[in-house]
PDB file of N, CA and C in Angstrom:
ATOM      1  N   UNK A 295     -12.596  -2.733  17.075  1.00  0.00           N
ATOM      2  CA  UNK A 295     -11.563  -2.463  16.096  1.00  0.00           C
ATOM      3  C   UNK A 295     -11.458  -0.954  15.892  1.00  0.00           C
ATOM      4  N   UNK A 296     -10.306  -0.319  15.720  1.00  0.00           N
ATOM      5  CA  UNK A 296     -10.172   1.358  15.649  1.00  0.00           C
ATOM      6  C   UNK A 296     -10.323   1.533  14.311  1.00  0.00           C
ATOM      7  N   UNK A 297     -11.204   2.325  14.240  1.00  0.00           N
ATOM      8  CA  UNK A 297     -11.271   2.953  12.458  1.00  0.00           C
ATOM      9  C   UNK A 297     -10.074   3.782  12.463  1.00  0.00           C
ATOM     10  N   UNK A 298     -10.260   4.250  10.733  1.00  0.00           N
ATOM     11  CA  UNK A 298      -9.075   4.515  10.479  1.00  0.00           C
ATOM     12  C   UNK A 298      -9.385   5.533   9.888  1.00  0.00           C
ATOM     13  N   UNK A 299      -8.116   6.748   9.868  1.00  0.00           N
ATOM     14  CA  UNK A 299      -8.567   7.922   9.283  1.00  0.00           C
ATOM     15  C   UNK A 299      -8.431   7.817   7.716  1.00  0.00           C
ATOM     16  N   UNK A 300      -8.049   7.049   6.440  1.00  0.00           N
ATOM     17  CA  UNK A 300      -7.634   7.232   5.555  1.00  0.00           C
ATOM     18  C   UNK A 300      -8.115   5.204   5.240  1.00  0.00           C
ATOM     19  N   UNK A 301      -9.153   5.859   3.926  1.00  0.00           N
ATOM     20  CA  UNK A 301      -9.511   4.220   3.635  1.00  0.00           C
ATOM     21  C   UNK A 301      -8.566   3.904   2.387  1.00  0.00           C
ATOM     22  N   UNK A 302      -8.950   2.629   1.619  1.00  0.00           N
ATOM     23  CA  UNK A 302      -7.901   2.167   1.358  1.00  0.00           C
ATOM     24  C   UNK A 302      -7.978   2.334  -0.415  1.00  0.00           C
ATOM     25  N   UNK A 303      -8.633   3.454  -0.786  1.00  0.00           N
ATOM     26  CA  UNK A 303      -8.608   4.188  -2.041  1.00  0.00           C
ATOM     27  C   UNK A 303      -7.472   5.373  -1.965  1.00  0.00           C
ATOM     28  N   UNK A 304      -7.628   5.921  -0.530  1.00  0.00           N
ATOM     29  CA  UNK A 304      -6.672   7.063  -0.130  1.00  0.00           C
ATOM     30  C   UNK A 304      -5.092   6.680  -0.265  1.00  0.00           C
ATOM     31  N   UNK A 305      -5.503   5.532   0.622  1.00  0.00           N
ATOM     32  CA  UNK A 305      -4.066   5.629   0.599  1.00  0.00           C
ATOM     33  C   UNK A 305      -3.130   4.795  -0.657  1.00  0.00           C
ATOM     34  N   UNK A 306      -4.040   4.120  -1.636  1.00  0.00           N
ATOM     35  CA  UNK A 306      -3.329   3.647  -2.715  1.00  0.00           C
ATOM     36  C   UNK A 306      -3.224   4.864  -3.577  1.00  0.00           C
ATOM     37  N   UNK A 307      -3.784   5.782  -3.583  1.00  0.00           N
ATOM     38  CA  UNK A 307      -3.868   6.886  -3.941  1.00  0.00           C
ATOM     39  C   UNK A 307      -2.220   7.694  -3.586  1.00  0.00           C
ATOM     40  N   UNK A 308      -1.882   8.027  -2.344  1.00  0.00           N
ATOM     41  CA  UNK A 308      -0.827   8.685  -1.432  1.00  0.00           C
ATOM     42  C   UNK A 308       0.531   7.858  -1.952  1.00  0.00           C
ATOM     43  N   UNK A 309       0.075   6.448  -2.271  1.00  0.00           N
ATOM     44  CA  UNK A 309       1.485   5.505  -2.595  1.00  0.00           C
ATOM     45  C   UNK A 309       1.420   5.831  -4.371  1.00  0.00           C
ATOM     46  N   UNK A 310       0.724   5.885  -4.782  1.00  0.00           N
ATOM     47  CA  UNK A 310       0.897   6.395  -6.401  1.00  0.00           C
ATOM     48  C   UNK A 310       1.381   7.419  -6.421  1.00  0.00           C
ATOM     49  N   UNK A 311       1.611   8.438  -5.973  1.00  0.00           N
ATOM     50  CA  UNK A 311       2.029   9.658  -5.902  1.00  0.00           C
ATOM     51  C   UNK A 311       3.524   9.674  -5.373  1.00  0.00           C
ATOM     52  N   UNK A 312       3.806   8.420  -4.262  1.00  0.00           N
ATOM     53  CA  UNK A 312       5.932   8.721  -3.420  1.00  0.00           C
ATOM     54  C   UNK A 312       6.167   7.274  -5.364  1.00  0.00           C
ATOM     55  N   UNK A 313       5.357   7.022  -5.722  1.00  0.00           N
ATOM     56  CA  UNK A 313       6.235   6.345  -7.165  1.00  0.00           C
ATOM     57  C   UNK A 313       6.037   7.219  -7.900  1.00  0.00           C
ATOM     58  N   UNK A 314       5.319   8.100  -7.931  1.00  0.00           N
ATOM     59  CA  UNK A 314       5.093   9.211  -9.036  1.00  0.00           C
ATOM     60  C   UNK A 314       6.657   9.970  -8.885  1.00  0.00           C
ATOM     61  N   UNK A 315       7.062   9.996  -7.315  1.00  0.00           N
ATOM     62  CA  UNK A 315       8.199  11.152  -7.189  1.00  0.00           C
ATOM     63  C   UNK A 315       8.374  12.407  -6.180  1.00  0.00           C
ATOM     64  N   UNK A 316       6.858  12.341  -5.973  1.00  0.00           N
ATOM     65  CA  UNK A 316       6.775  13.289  -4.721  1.00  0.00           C
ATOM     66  C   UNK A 316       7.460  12.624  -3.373  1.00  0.00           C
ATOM     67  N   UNK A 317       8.084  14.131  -3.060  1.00  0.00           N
ATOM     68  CA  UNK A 317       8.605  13.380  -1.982  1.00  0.00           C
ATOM     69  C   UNK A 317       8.218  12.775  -0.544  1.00  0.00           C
ATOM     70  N   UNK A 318       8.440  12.113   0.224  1.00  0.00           N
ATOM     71  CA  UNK A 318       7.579  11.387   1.225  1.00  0.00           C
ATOM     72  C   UNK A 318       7.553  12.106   2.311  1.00  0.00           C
ATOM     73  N   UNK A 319       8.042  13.656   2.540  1.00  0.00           N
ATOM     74  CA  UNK A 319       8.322  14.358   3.669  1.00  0.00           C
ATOM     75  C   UNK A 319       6.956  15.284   3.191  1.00  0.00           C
ATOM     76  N   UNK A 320       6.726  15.759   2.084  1.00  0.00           N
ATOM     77  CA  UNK A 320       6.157  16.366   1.614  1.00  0.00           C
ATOM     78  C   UNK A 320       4.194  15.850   1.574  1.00  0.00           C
ATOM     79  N   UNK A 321       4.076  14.440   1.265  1.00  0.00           N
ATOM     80  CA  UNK A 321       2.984  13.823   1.162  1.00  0.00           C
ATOM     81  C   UNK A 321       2.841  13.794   2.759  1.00  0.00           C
ATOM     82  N   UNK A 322       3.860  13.675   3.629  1.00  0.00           N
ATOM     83  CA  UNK A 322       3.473  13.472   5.062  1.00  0.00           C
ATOM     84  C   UNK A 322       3.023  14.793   5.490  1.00  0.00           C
ATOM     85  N   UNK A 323       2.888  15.705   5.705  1.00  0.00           N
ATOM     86  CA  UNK A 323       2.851  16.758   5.929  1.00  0.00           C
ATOM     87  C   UNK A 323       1.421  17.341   4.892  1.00  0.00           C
ATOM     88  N   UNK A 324       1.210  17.304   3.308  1.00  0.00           N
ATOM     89  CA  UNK A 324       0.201  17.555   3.140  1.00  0.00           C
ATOM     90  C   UNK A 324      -0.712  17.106   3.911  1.00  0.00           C
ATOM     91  N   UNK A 325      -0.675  15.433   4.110  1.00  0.00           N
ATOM     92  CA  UNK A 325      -1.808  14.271   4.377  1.00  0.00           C
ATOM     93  C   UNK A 325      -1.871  14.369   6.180  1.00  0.00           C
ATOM     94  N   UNK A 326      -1.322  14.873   7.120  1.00  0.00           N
ATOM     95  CA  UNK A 326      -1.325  14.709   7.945  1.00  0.00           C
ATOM     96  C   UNK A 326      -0.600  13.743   8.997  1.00  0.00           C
ATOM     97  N   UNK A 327       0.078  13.248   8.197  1.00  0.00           N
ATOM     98  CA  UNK A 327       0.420  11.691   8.721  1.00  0.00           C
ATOM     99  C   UNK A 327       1.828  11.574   8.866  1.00  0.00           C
ATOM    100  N   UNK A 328       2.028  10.713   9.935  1.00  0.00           N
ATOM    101  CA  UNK A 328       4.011  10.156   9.748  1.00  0.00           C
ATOM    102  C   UNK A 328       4.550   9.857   9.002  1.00  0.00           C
ATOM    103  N   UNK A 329       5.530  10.055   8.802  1.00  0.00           N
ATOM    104  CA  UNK A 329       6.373   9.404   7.839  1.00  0.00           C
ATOM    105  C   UNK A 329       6.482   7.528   8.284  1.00  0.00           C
ATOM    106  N   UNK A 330       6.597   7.030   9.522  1.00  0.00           N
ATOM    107  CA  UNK A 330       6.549   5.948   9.266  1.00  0.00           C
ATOM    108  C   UNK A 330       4.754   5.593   8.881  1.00  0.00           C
ATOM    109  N   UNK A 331       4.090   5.853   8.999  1.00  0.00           N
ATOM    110  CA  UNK A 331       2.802   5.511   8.829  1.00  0.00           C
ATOM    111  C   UNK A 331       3.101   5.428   6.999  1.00  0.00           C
ATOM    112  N   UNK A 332       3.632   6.280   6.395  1.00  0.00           N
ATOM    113  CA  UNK A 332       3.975   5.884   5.126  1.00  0.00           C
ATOM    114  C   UNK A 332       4.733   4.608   4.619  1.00  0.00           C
ATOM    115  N   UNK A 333       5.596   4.737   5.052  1.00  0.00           N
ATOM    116  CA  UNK A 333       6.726   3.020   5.241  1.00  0.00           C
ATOM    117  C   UNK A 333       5.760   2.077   5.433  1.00  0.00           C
ATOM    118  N   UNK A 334       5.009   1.823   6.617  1.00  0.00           N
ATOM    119  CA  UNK A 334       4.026   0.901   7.014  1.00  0.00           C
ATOM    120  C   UNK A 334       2.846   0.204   5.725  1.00  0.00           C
ATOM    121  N   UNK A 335       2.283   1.425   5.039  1.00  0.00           N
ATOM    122  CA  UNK A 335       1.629   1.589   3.682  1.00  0.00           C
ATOM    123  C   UNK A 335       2.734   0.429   2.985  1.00  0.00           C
ATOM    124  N   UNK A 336       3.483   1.148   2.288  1.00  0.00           N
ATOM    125  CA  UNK A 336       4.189   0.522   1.486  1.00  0.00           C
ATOM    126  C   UNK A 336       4.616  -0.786   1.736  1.00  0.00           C
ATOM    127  N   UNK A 337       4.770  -1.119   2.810  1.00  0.00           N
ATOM    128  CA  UNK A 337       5.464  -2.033   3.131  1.00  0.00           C
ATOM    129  C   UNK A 337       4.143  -3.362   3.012  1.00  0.00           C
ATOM    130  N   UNK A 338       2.837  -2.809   3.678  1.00  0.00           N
ATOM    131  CA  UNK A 338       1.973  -3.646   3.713  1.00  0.00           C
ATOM    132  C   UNK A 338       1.460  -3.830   2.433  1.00  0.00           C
ATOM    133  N   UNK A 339       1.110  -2.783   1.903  1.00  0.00           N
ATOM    134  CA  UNK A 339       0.486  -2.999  -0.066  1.00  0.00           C
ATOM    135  C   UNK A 339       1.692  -3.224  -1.238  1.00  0.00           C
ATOM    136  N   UNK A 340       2.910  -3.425  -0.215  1.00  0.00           N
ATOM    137  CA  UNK A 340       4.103  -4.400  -1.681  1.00  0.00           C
ATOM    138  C   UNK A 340       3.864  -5.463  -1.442  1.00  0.00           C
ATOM    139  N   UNK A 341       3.570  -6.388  -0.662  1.00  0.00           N
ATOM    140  CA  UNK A 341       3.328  -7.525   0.304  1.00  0.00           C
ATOM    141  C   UNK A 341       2.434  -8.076  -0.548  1.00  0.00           C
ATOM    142  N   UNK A 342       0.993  -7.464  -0.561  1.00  0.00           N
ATOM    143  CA  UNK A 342      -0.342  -7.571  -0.849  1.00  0.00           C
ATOM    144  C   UNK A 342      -0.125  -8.518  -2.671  1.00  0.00           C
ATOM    145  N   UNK A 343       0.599  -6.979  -3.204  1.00  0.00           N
ATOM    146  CA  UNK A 343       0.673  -7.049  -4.495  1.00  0.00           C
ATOM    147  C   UNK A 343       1.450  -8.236  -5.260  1.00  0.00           C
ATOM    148  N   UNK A 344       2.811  -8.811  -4.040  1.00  0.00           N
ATOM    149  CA  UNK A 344       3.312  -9.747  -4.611  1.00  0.00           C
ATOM    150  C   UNK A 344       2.591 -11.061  -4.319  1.00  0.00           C
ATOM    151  N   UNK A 345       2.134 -10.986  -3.504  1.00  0.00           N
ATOM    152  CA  UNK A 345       1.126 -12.272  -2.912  1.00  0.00           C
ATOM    153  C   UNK A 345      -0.250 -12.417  -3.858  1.00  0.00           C
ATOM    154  N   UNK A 346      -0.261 -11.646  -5.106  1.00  0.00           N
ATOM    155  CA  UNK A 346      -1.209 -12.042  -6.035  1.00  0.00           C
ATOM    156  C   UNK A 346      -1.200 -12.887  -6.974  1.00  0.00           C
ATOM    157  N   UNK A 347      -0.301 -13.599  -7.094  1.00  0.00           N
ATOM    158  CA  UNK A 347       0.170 -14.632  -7.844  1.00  0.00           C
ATOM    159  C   UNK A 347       1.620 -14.454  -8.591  1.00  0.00           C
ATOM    160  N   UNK A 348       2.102 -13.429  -8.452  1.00  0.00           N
ATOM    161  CA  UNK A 348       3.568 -13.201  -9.152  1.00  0.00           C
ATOM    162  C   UNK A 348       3.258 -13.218 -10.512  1.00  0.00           C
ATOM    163  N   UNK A 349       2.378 -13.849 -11.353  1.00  0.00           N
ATOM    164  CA  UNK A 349       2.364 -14.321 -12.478  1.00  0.00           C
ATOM    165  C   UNK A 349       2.462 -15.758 -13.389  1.00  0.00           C
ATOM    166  N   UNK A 350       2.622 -16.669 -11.520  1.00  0.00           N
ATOM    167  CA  UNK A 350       2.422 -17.776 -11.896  1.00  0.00           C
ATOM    168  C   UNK A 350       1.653 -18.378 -12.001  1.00  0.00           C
ATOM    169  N   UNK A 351       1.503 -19.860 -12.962  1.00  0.00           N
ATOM    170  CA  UNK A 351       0.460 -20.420 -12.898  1.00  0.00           C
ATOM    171  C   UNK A 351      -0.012 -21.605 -11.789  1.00  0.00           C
ATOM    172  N   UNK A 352      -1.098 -21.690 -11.416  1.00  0.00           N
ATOM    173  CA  UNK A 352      -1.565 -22.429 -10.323  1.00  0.00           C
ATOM    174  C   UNK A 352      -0.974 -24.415 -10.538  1.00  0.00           C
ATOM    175  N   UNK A 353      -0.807 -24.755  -9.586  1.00  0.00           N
ATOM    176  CA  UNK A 353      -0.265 -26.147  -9.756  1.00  0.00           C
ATOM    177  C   UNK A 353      -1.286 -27.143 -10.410  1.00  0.00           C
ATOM    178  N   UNK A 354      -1.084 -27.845 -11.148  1.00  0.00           N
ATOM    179  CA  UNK A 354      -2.399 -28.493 -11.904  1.00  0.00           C
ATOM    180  C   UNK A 354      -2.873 -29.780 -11.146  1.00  0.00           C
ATOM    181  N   UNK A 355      -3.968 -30.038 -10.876  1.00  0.00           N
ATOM    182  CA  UNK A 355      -4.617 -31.168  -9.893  1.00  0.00           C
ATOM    183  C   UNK A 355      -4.348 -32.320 -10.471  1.00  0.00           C
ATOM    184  N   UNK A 356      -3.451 -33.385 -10.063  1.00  0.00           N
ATOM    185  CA  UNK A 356      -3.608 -34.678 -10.902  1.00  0.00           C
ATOM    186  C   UNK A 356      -4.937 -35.689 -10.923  1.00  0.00           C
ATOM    187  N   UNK A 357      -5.564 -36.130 -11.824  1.00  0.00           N
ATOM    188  CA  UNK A 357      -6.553 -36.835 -12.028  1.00  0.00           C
ATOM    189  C   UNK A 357      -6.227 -38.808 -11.745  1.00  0.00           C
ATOM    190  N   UNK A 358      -6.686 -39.211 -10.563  1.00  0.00           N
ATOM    191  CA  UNK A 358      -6.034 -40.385 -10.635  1.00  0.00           C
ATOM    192  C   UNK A 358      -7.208 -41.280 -11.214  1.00  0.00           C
TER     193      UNK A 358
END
């Protein structure tokens, strides 16, 4: 498996910051990294976040 340059404190870190407002040309270029490698981020940890339950509640087991 290829390690990775940026673990996954960093980069929730890098995505708090393009919602903070900074811009994503700008974080690419501090951080070293592509701009799609940013998209990719986001795209994979919005995913993550909605797949935590939304806020719903779990289906209740019927007791027969």
């Amino acid at each position: 498996m290829k390690n990775t340059r940026f673990t996954e404190v960093q980069i929730m870190g890098v995505l708090r910051q393009v919602e903070g407002g900074v811009p994503a040309a700008e974080l690419c270029r501090e951080h070293g990294m592509s701009s799609a490698t940013l998209y990719k981020w986001r795209a994979k940890y919005r995913q993550r976040d909605e797949g935590d339950g939304g806020g719903e509640s779990p289906p209740e087991a019927h007791v027969c």
